Amino acid sequence: QVQLVESGGGLVQAGGSLRLSCAASGNIFSINTMGWYRQAPGKQRELVATITAGGSTNHADSVKGRFTISRDNAKNTVYLQMNSLKPKDTAVYYCNADINPAGWAGYYSYWGQGTQVTVSS
């Protein structure tokens, strides 16, 4: 059973920083792209950032220069360093990963349970 477990959310004042972590566990053969998405109340889920197994990154324009995605392949973990946080960054942040479970053919998309990030003004 493959699962993603996020941690690191919380309440922070505007201008502050948080670091989110997401660890993949279970019977995993390999992991391709990992990423972070977020969903604010009343809005659709949106892409925040992605990172390939080789380390190529993509960040949404709204977070460029403030957020940085990284990963530790040895730990099957992806991180999101969030600096200069703004109230509009308030959302539930979800981890996503394309995982090839051991003994299975192909990659499947897995989601974490989400972690709340609240930025006060």
Backbone as JSON Lines, residues from 0, in Angstrom:
{"i":0,"aa":"Q","n":[0.85,-1.19,0.0],"ca":[0.0,0.0,0.0],"c":[0.88,1.24,0.0]}
{"i":1,"aa":"V","n":[0.72,2.06,-1.04],"ca":[1.5,3.28,-1.15],"c":[0.72,4.43,-0.53]}
{"i":2,"aa":"Q","n":[1.41,5.26,0.21],"ca":[0.74,6.45,0.76],"c":[1.71,7.62,0.82]}
{"i":3,"aa":"L","n":[1.13,8.81,0.79],"ca":[1.87,10.06,0.93],"c":[1.42,10.73,2.22]}
{"i":4,"aa":"V","n":[2.37,11.13,3.02],"ca":[2.05,11.78,4.29],"c":[2.73,13.14,4.34]}
{"i":5,"aa":"E","n":[1.91,14.18,4.47],"ca":[2.41,15.55,4.5],"c":[2.58,16.02,5.95]}
{"i":6,"aa":"S","n":[3.45,16.98,6.11],"ca":[3.62,17.63,7.41],"c":[4.18,19.03,7.19]}
{"i":7,"aa":"G","n":[4.06,19.86,8.23],"ca":[4.68,21.18,8.18],"c":[3.74,22.35,8.03]}
{"i":8,"aa":"G","n":[2.45,22.1,7.86],"ca":[1.52,23.21,7.74],"c":[1.31,23.9,9.08]}
{"i":9,"aa":"G","n":[0.56,24.99,9.05],"ca":[0.28,25.71,10.28],"c":[-0.15,27.13,10.03]}
{"i":10,"aa":"L","n":[-0.12,27.92,11.1],"ca":[-0.51,29.33,11.06],"c":[0.75,30.2,11.14]}
{"i":11,"aa":"V","n":[0.84,31.16,10.23],"ca":[2.01,32.04,10.2],"c":[1.56,33.44,9.82]}
{"i":12,"aa":"Q","n":[2.29,34.43,10.27],"ca":[1.98,35.8,9.9],"c":[2.5,36.11,8.5]}
{"i":13,"aa":"A","n":[1.88,37.08,7.86],"ca":[2.33,37.51,6.55],"c":[3.81,37.89,6.61]}
{"i":14,"aa":"G","n":[4.55,37.45,5.6],"ca":[5.98,37.69,5.56],"c":[6.79,36.55,6.15]}
{"i":15,"aa":"G","n":[6.13,35.64,6.82],"ca":[6.81,34.52,7.45],"c":[7.1,33.38,6.49]}
{"i":16,"aa":"S","n":[7.63,32.3,7.06],"ca":[8.03,31.13,6.27],"c":[7.51,29.84,6.88]}
{"i":17,"aa":"L","n":[7.3,28.87,6.02],"ca":[6.96,27.51,6.41],"c":[7.64,26.55,5.45]}
{"i":18,"aa":"R","n":[7.9,25.35,5.94],"ca":[8.45,24.31,5.08],"c":[7.56,23.08,5.17]}
{"i":19,"aa":"L","n":[7.0,22.69,4.03],"ca":[6.17,21.5,3.96],"c":[7.02,20.31,3.53]}
{"i":20,"aa":"S","n":[6.68,19.15,4.07],"ca":[7.33,17.9,3.69],"c":[6.28,16.88,3.3]}
{"i":21,"aa":"C","n":[6.63,16.0,2.4],"ca":[5.74,14.92,1.98],"c":[6.57,13.68,1.72]}
{"i":22,"aa":"A","n":[6.33,12.65,2.51],"ca":[7.08,11.41,2.39],"c":[6.21,10.31,1.79]}
{"i":23,"aa":"A","n":[6.73,9.66,0.77],"ca":[6.05,8.53,0.17],"c":[6.56,7.25,0.81]}
{"i":24,"aa":"S","n":[5.64,6.36,1.13],"ca":[6.03,5.1,1.76],"c":[5.22,3.95,1.19]}
{"i":25,"aa":"G","n":[5.69,2.75,1.48],"ca":[5.01,1.56,0.97],"c":[5.9,0.81,0.01]}
{"i":26,"aa":"N","n":[5.27,-0.05,-0.77],"ca":[6.0,-0.91,-1.69],"c":[6.22,-0.16,-3.01]}
{"i":27,"aa":"I","n":[7.27,0.66,-3.05],"ca":[7.53,1.55,-4.17],"c":[8.72,1.08,-4.97]}
{"i":28,"aa":"F","n":[8.55,1.0,-6.31],"ca":[9.67,0.67,-7.18],"c":[10.38,1.95,-7.62]}
{"i":29,"aa":"S","n":[9.61,2.92,-8.08],"ca":[10.21,4.19,-8.48],"c":[9.18,5.31,-8.44]}
{"i":30,"aa":"I","n":[9.69,6.54,-8.36],"ca":[8.84,7.73,-8.34],"c":[9.28,8.67,-9.44]}
{"i":31,"aa":"N","n":[8.33,9.15,-10.22],"ca":[8.64,10.09,-11.29],"c":[8.41,11.5,-10.75]}
{"i":32,"aa":"T","n":[7.53,12.24,-11.34],"ca":[7.3,13.62,-10.91],"c":[6.58,13.68,-9.57]}
{"i":33,"aa":"M","n":[7.03,14.61,-8.73],"ca":[6.36,14.91,-7.46],"c":[5.97,16.39,-7.49]}
{"i":34,"aa":"G","n":[4.92,16.72,-6.76],"ca":[4.5,18.11,-6.81],"c":[3.62,18.51,-5.65]}
{"i":35,"aa":"W","n":[3.37,19.81,-5.6],"ca":[2.47,20.4,-4.6],"c":[1.36,21.15,-5.32]}
{"i":36,"aa":"Y","n":[0.16,20.99,-4.8],"ca":[-1.0,21.7,-5.28],"c":[-1.67,22.33,-4.06]}
{"i":37,"aa":"R","n":[-2.55,23.3,-4.31],"ca":[-3.27,23.91,-3.19],"c":[-4.7,24.23,-3.6]}
{"i":38,"aa":"Q","n":[-5.55,24.26,-2.59],"ca":[-6.96,24.58,-2.82],"c":[-7.46,25.5,-1.72]}
{"i":39,"aa":"A","n":[-7.83,26.7,-2.12],"ca":[-8.39,27.67,-1.19],"c":[-9.9,27.48,-1.14]}
{"i":40,"aa":"P","n":[-10.56,27.93,-0.07],"ca":[-12.02,27.77,0.04],"c":[-12.74,28.38,-1.15]}
{"i":41,"aa":"G","n":[-13.63,27.61,-1.75],"ca":[-14.41,28.09,-2.86],"c":[-13.69,28.16,-4.18]}
{"i":42,"aa":"K","n":[-12.46,27.66,-4.22],"ca":[-11.68,27.72,-5.46],"c":[-11.25,26.32,-5.89]}
{"i":43,"aa":"Q","n":[-10.85,26.2,-7.15],"ca":[-10.36,24.93,-7.65],"c":[-8.94,24.68,-7.18]}
{"i":44,"aa":"R","n":[-8.59,23.41,-7.16],"ca":[-7.23,23.04,-6.82],"c":[-6.3,23.55,-7.93]}
{"i":45,"aa":"E","n":[-5.16,24.11,-7.54],"ca":[-4.23,24.66,-8.51],"c":[-2.82,24.16,-8.26]}
{"i":46,"aa":"L","n":[-2.05,24.13,-9.34],"ca":[-0.66,23.72,-9.26],"c":[0.17,24.78,-8.55]}
{"i":47,"aa":"V","n":[1.04,24.33,-7.65],"ca":[1.99,25.23,-7.01],"c":[3.38,25.02,-7.6]}
{"i":48,"aa":"A","n":[3.85,23.77,-7.6],"ca":[5.18,23.48,-8.13],"c":[5.32,21.99,-8.35]}
{"i":49,"aa":"T","n":[6.16,21.62,-9.31],"ca":[6.48,20.22,-9.56],"c":[7.98,20.05,-9.71]}
{"i":50,"aa":"I","n":[8.43,18.81,-9.51],"ca":[9.85,18.49,-9.68],"c":[9.96,17.08,-10.22]}
{"i":51,"aa":"T","n":[10.78,16.9,-11.26],"ca":[10.96,15.59,-11.84],"c":[11.99,14.79,-11.04]}
{"i":52,"aa":"A","n":[12.11,13.52,-11.38],"ca":[13.09,12.67,-10.7],"c":[14.51,13.19,-10.93]}
{"i":53,"aa":"G","n":[14.72,13.83,-12.04],"ca":[16.04,14.37,-12.35],"c":[16.3,15.75,-11.76]}
{"i":54,"aa":"G","n":[15.27,16.34,-11.13],"ca":[15.45,17.61,-10.46],"c":[14.98,18.84,-11.21]}
{"i":55,"aa":"S","n":[14.38,18.67,-12.37],"ca":[13.84,19.83,-13.1],"c":[12.58,20.31,-12.41]}
{"i":56,"aa":"T","n":[12.49,21.63,-12.23],"ca":[11.38,22.19,-11.47],"c":[10.51,23.11,-12.31]}
{"i":57,"aa":"N","n":[9.28,23.27,-11.84],"ca":[8.33,24.19,-12.44],"c":[7.54,24.82,-11.31]}
{"i":58,"aa":"H","n":[7.49,26.15,-11.27],"ca":[6.75,26.85,-10.22],"c":[5.68,27.73,-10.85]}
{"i":59,"aa":"A","n":[4.53,27.79,-10.23],"ca":[3.48,28.69,-10.69],"c":[3.96,30.13,-10.6]}
{"i":60,"aa":"D","n":[3.49,30.96,-11.51],"ca":[3.91,32.36,-11.51],"c":[3.62,33.05,-10.19]}
{"i":61,"aa":"S","n":[2.53,32.66,-9.55],"ca":[2.11,33.3,-8.3],"c":[3.06,33.05,-7.14]}
{"i":62,"aa":"V","n":[3.93,32.04,-7.26],"ca":[4.84,31.72,-6.16],"c":[6.31,31.83,-6.55]}
{"i":63,"aa":"K","n":[6.59,32.13,-7.8],"ca":[7.98,32.23,-8.25],"c":[8.73,33.29,-7.44]}
{"i":64,"aa":"G","n":[9.92,32.93,-7.02],"ca":[10.73,33.84,-6.22],"c":[10.44,33.77,-4.73]}
{"i":65,"aa":"R","n":[9.35,33.09,-4.36],"ca":[9.0,32.98,-2.93],"c":[9.01,31.53,-2.45]}
{"i":66,"aa":"F","n":[8.55,30.6,-3.3],"ca":[8.49,29.19,-2.94],"c":[9.55,28.43,-3.72]}
{"i":67,"aa":"T","n":[10.07,27.37,-3.1],"ca":[11.05,26.51,-3.77],"c":[10.74,25.05,-3.48]}
{"i":68,"aa":"I","n":[10.59,24.28,-4.55],"ca":[10.36,22.85,-4.4],"c":[11.69,22.12,-4.51]}
{"i":69,"aa":"S","n":[11.83,21.05,-3.71],"ca":[13.03,20.23,-3.78],"c":[12.64,18.81,-3.38]}
{"i":70,"aa":"R","n":[13.54,17.86,-3.58],"ca":[13.25,16.48,-3.22],"c":[14.51,15.75,-2.81]}
{"i":71,"aa":"D","n":[14.3,14.71,-2.02],"ca":[15.37,13.81,-1.61],"c":[14.97,12.44,-2.11]}
{"i":72,"aa":"N","n":[15.55,12.0,-3.2],"ca":[15.15,10.72,-3.8],"c":[15.45,9.54,-2.89]}
{"i":73,"aa":"A","n":[16.49,9.62,-2.11],"ca":[16.83,8.53,-1.2],"c":[15.77,8.35,-0.12]}
{"i":74,"aa":"K","n":[15.08,9.43,0.22],"ca":[14.05,9.39,1.26],"c":[12.63,9.39,0.68]}
{"i":75,"aa":"N","n":[12.52,9.4,-0.64],"ca":[11.2,9.46,-1.3],"c":[10.37,10.64,-0.75]}
{"i":76,"aa":"T","n":[11.04,11.76,-0.58],"ca":[10.41,12.91,0.06],"c":[10.54,14.16,-0.8]}
{"i":77,"aa":"V","n":[9.47,14.92,-0.84],"ca":[9.47,16.2,-1.54],"c":[9.19,17.31,-0.52]}
{"i":78,"aa":"Y","n":[9.8,18.45,-0.74],"ca":[9.68,19.58,0.17],"c":[9.16,20.81,-0.57]}
{"i":79,"aa":"L","n":[8.55,21.72,0.18],"ca":[8.16,23.01,-0.37],"c":[8.55,24.06,0.66]}
{"i":80,"aa":"Q","n":[9.59,24.82,0.35],"ca":[10.0,25.93,1.2],"c":[9.21,27.16,0.77]}
{"i":81,"aa":"M","n":[8.45,27.72,1.7],"ca":[7.59,28.86,1.4],"c":[8.07,30.07,2.2]}
{"i":82,"aa":"N","n":[8.53,31.08,1.5],"ca":[9.0,32.32,2.13],"c":[8.1,33.48,1.71]}
{"i":83,"aa":"S","n":[8.2,34.57,2.45],"ca":[7.43,35.78,2.14],"c":[5.95,35.45,1.92]}
{"i":84,"aa":"L","n":[5.41,34.68,2.83],"ca":[4.02,34.22,2.69],"c":[3.04,35.39,2.75]}
{"i":85,"aa":"K","n":[1.96,35.25,1.98],"ca":[0.92,36.26,1.89],"c":[-0.42,35.65,2.28]}
{"i":86,"aa":"P","n":[-1.36,36.46,2.74],"ca":[-2.69,35.92,3.08],"c":[-3.31,35.13,1.93]}
{"i":87,"aa":"K","n":[-3.05,35.52,0.69],"ca":[-3.64,34.8,-0.44],"c":[-3.03,33.42,-0.64]}
{"i":88,"aa":"D","n":[-1.97,33.1,0.09],"ca":[-1.4,31.75,0.04],"c":[-2.16,30.79,0.95]}
{"i":89,"aa":"T","n":[-3.1,31.3,1.72],"ca":[-3.9,30.45,2.6],"c":[-4.68,29.42,1.8]}
{"i":90,"aa":"A","n":[-4.48,28.14,2.14],"ca":[-5.12,27.05,1.41],"c":[-4.76,25.73,2.09]}
{"i":91,"aa":"V","n":[-5.42,24.68,1.62],"ca":[-4.97,23.32,1.95],"c":[-3.97,22.92,0.87]}
{"i":92,"aa":"Y","n":[-2.8,22.5,1.29],"ca":[-1.74,22.11,0.35],"c":[-1.68,20.59,0.27]}
{"i":93,"aa":"Y","n":[-1.69,20.1,-0.97],"ca":[-1.7,18.66,-1.22],"c":[-0.42,18.26,-1.96]}
{"i":94,"aa":"C","n":[0.11,17.14,-1.54],"ca":[1.26,16.53,-2.21],"c":[0.74,15.54,-3.25]}
{"i":95,"aa":"N","n":[1.45,15.46,-4.37],"ca":[1.1,14.52,-5.43],"c":[2.36,13.86,-5.94]}
{"i":96,"aa":"A","n":[2.26,12.59,-6.3],"ca":[3.43,11.9,-6.85],"c":[2.98,10.83,-7.84]}
{"i":97,"aa":"D","n":[3.76,10.69,-8.91],"ca":[3.55,9.62,-9.89],"c":[4.46,8.47,-9.49]}
{"i":98,"aa":"I","n":[3.84,7.38,-9.04],"ca":[4.59,6.28,-8.43],"c":[4.33,4.98,-9.17]}
{"i":99,"aa":"N","n":[5.42,4.24,-9.37],"ca":[5.34,2.88,-9.9],"c":[5.47,1.94,-8.72]}
{"i":100,"aa":"P","n":[4.35,1.38,-8.26],"ca":[4.44,0.43,-7.14],"c":[5.21,-0.81,-7.56]}
{"i":101,"aa":"A","n":[5.92,-1.4,-6.65],"ca":[6.69,-2.61,-6.94],"c":[5.76,-3.72,-7.42]}
{"i":102,"aa":"G","n":[6.15,-4.36,-8.52],"ca":[5.35,-5.45,-9.05],"c":[4.21,-5.02,-9.95]}
{"i":103,"aa":"W","n":[4.03,-3.71,-10.14],"ca":[2.97,-3.19,-10.99],"c":[3.59,-2.64,-12.27]}
{"i":104,"aa":"A","n":[2.8,-2.56,-13.32],"ca":[3.24,-1.95,-14.57],"c":[2.7,-0.53,-14.63]}
{"i":105,"aa":"G","n":[3.6,0.41,-14.93],"ca":[3.16,1.79,-15.11],"c":[3.18,2.63,-13.84]}
{"i":106,"aa":"Y","n":[2.93,3.92,-14.04],"ca":[2.9,4.89,-12.93],"c":[1.47,5.28,-12.62]}
{"i":107,"aa":"Y","n":[1.22,5.52,-11.35],"ca":[-0.1,5.91,-10.88],"c":[0.03,7.17,-10.05]}
{"i":108,"aa":"S","n":[-1.0,8.02,-10.1],"ca":[-0.99,9.29,-9.38],"c":[-1.55,9.1,-7.98]}
{"i":109,"aa":"Y","n":[-0.75,9.49,-6.99],"ca":[-1.17,9.4,-5.59],"c":[-1.22,10.79,-4.98]}
{"i":110,"aa":"W","n":[-2.15,10.95,-4.02],"ca":[-2.33,12.22,-3.33],"c":[-2.2,12.05,-1.83]}
{"i":111,"aa":"G","n":[-1.65,13.07,-1.19],"ca":[-1.64,13.1,0.26],"c":[-2.98,13.59,0.79]}
{"i":112,"aa":"Q","n":[-3.1,13.61,2.1],"ca":[-4.37,13.98,2.73],"c":[-4.56,15.49,2.84]}
{"i":113,"aa":"G","n":[-3.5,16.23,2.6],"ca":[-3.57,17.69,2.66],"c":[-3.13,18.24,4.0]}
{"i":114,"aa":"T","n":[-2.54,19.41,3.97],"ca":[-2.13,20.09,5.2],"c":[-2.51,21.56,5.08]}
{"i":115,"aa":"Q","n":[-3.1,22.1,6.14],"ca":[-3.62,23.47,6.11],"c":[-2.49,24.47,6.33]}
{"i":116,"aa":"V","n":[-2.45,25.46,5.48],"ca":[-1.55,26.61,5.65],"c":[-2.42,27.85,5.76]}
{"i":117,"aa":"T","n":[-2.27,28.57,6.85],"ca":[-3.04,29.8,7.07],"c":[-2.08,30.95,7.31]}
{"i":118,"aa":"V","n":[-2.23,31.99,6.51],"ca":[-1.36,33.17,6.62],"c":[-2.22,34.34,7.08]}
{"i":119,"aa":"S","n":[-1.9,34.87,8.24],"ca":[-2.66,35.99,8.79],"c":[-2.03,37.32,8.38]}
{"i":120,"aa":"S","n":[-2.89,38.33,8.24],"ca":[-2.4,39.65,7.81],"c":[-1.99,40.5,8.99]}
